[in-house]
Amino acid sequence: MSAARPPEGARAAADQGDGRPAGAFLLQCLSHTPLKGYVDPLPAVVEEVGRMVATLRAEVEAFDPELVVLFAPDHYNGFFLDTMPQFCIGTAATSVGDYTTSAGPLPVPREIAEACAEHVVAADIDLAISYRMLVDHGFAQPIEELTGRLDRYPVIPIFINSVAPPLVSFRRARQLGEAVGGFIRGLGKRTLILGSGGLSHNPPVPQMATATAEVAERLIAGRNPSPEARDARQQRTIAAATSFAAGTSPLHPLNPGWDEAFMADLVRQDWAALDAYGNAAITEAAGASAHEVKTWVAANAALNAATGGRYRAEARYYKAIPEWIAGFAALTGVAA
């Protein structure tokens, strides 16, 4: 799949009236990777991805959102196994600043986030709420890349557990998205919906079932590590990416066929097919961290609910990039 091109729907939305229509919706789903700048592919690929991200960012700037709703995972930087929720809405959030992302607070509109949480729970979705959410590059990177900085637009951060079994189903992720979409539909705000993560990948994230006692304690209670501990962790990931790119790693290979089939299901709005994705089959086909694509399912479902099903999705970019241990992709959705 080639580099991104602006979708007609995004441009049309930006051209209505004064260019900033009230109650409009724009969806951007984008892979994230902490390895940018550490283990990079050929310069031509880096430039291609950079052009694609710049195109998406220009669309966001033209849309000029009044609110951002961000579905994203965590990588044992903010959520741990002392208590691991499947879903959590932050009414206040701070980026830990891992890898190249910025540290600092996100501008979360507390009252709107609280109202969103109440609406989602009223829709029979079991949900945690955090007044002191910590988020990592899974949240911070798409915000910074698509808006320029962490604090440019008000944002409601919504966490989906994607690494710690037991994991929710794709059906439940869809239902979460639908509940959030129903809420933002009633706000009357220009809302940017973001999905962050995936696609196929299997970075060296430890699992409780096979962890040593030391690693298990870090998975349970690893908040606020020392700078030395964070750097050591990041260096392990960089070393794993270097080995993976060289073809000498035991990590699960990328699966472009699975990635593109998944995006095709989103573009077709084939909710029955997406609901049928099984967790064990996903891990086997696309890697343990491919469960991050549930953020894309939730984001697309939110747009579906917000627009009453009247929207169009388009796959904008795809490339398997071993250096970033990721099937790297982008997808846009606009009201039809």
GROMACS .gro file of N, CA, C and O in nm, residues 34-35 39 99 203-204 231-243 323 325:
model
   84
   34PRO      N    1   0.790   0.290   1.967
   34PRO     CA    2   0.887   0.367   2.044
   34PRO      C    3   1.026   0.368   1.979
   34PRO      O    4   1.115   0.439   2.026
   35LEU      N    5   1.041   0.292   1.871
   35LEU     CA    6   1.175   0.270   1.814
   35LEU      C    7   1.216   0.373   1.710
   35LEU      O    8   1.328   0.370   1.659
   39VAL      N    9   1.608   0.258   1.612
   39VAL     CA   10   1.639   0.154   1.514
   39VAL      C   11   1.549   0.183   1.394
   39VAL      O   12   1.432   0.146   1.393
   99TYR      N   13   1.091   0.693   2.589
   99TYR     CA   14   1.157   0.704   2.459
   99TYR      C   15   1.163   0.851   2.418
   99TYR      O   16   1.215   0.933   2.495
  203PRO      N   17   0.672  -0.741   2.039
  203PRO     CA   18   0.792  -0.694   2.106
  203PRO      C   19   0.816  -0.772   2.235
  203PRO      O   20   0.728  -0.845   2.282
  204PRO      N   21   0.932  -0.757   2.297
  204PRO     CA   22   0.965  -0.837   2.415
  204PRO      C   23   0.895  -0.787   2.541
  204PRO      O   24   0.959  -0.742   2.637
  231ASP      N   25   1.586   0.340   3.144
  231ASP     CA   26   1.683   0.333   3.034
  231ASP      C   27   1.722   0.189   3.006
  231ASP      O   28   1.735   0.150   2.889
  232ALA      N   29   1.740   0.108   3.110
  232ALA     CA   30   1.776  -0.033   3.089
  232ALA      C   31   1.665  -0.106   3.014
  232ALA      O   32   1.692  -0.186   2.923
  233ARG      N   33   1.542  -0.077   3.050
  233ARG     CA   34   1.428  -0.139   2.981
  233ARG      C   35   1.426  -0.098   2.835
  233ARG      O   36   1.406  -0.181   2.745
  234GLN      N   37   1.445   0.030   2.809
  234GLN     CA   38   1.443   0.078   2.671
  234GLN      C   39   1.558   0.019   2.590
  234GLN      O   40   1.541  -0.014   2.473
  235GLN      N   41   1.672   0.002   2.652
  235GLN     CA   42   1.785  -0.057   2.581
  235GLN      C   43   1.758  -0.203   2.544
  235GLN      O   44   1.801  -0.250   2.439
  236ARG      N   45   1.686  -0.274   2.629
  236ARG     CA   46   1.650  -0.412   2.596
  236ARG      C   47   1.558  -0.415   2.474
  236ARG      O   48   1.571  -0.503   2.387
  237THR      N   49   1.466  -0.321   2.467
  237THR     CA   50   1.376  -0.315   2.352
  237THR      C   51   1.452  -0.279   2.225
  237THR      O   52   1.428  -0.337   2.118
  238ILE      N   53   1.543  -0.186   2.235
  238ILE     CA   54   1.624  -0.147   2.119
  238ILE      C   55   1.709  -0.265   2.071
  238ILE      O   56   1.719  -0.291   1.950
  239ALA      N   57   1.768  -0.339   2.164
  239ALA     CA   58   1.847  -0.456   2.126
  239ALA      C   59   1.760  -0.562   2.058
  239ALA      O   60   1.802  -0.625   1.960
  240ALA      N   61   1.639  -0.580   2.110
  240ALA     CA   62   1.548  -0.677   2.049
  240ALA      C   63   1.510  -0.635   1.908
  240ALA      O   64   1.500  -0.720   1.817
  241ALA      N   65   1.489  -0.505   1.885
  241ALA     CA   66   1.455  -0.457   1.752
  241ALA      C   67   1.571  -0.475   1.655
  241ALA      O   68   1.551  -0.510   1.538
  242THR      N   69   1.690  -0.450   1.702
  242THR     CA   70   1.809  -0.469   1.618
  242THR      C   71   1.821  -0.614   1.574
  242THR      O   72   1.848  -0.644   1.456
  243SER      N   73   1.799  -0.706   1.668
  243SER     CA   74   1.804  -0.849   1.636
  243SER      C   75   1.692  -0.888   1.541
  243SER      O   76   1.712  -0.964   1.446
  323GLU      N   77   1.237  -0.310   1.156
  323GLU     CA   78   1.318  -0.229   1.247
  323GLU      C   79   1.234  -0.171   1.361
  323GLU      O   80   1.285  -0.143   1.469
  325ILE      N   81   0.959  -0.331   1.465
  325ILE     CA   82   0.884  -0.449   1.511
  325ILE      C   83   0.734  -0.423   1.495
  325ILE      O   84   0.654  -0.442   1.587
   0.00000   0.00000   0.00000
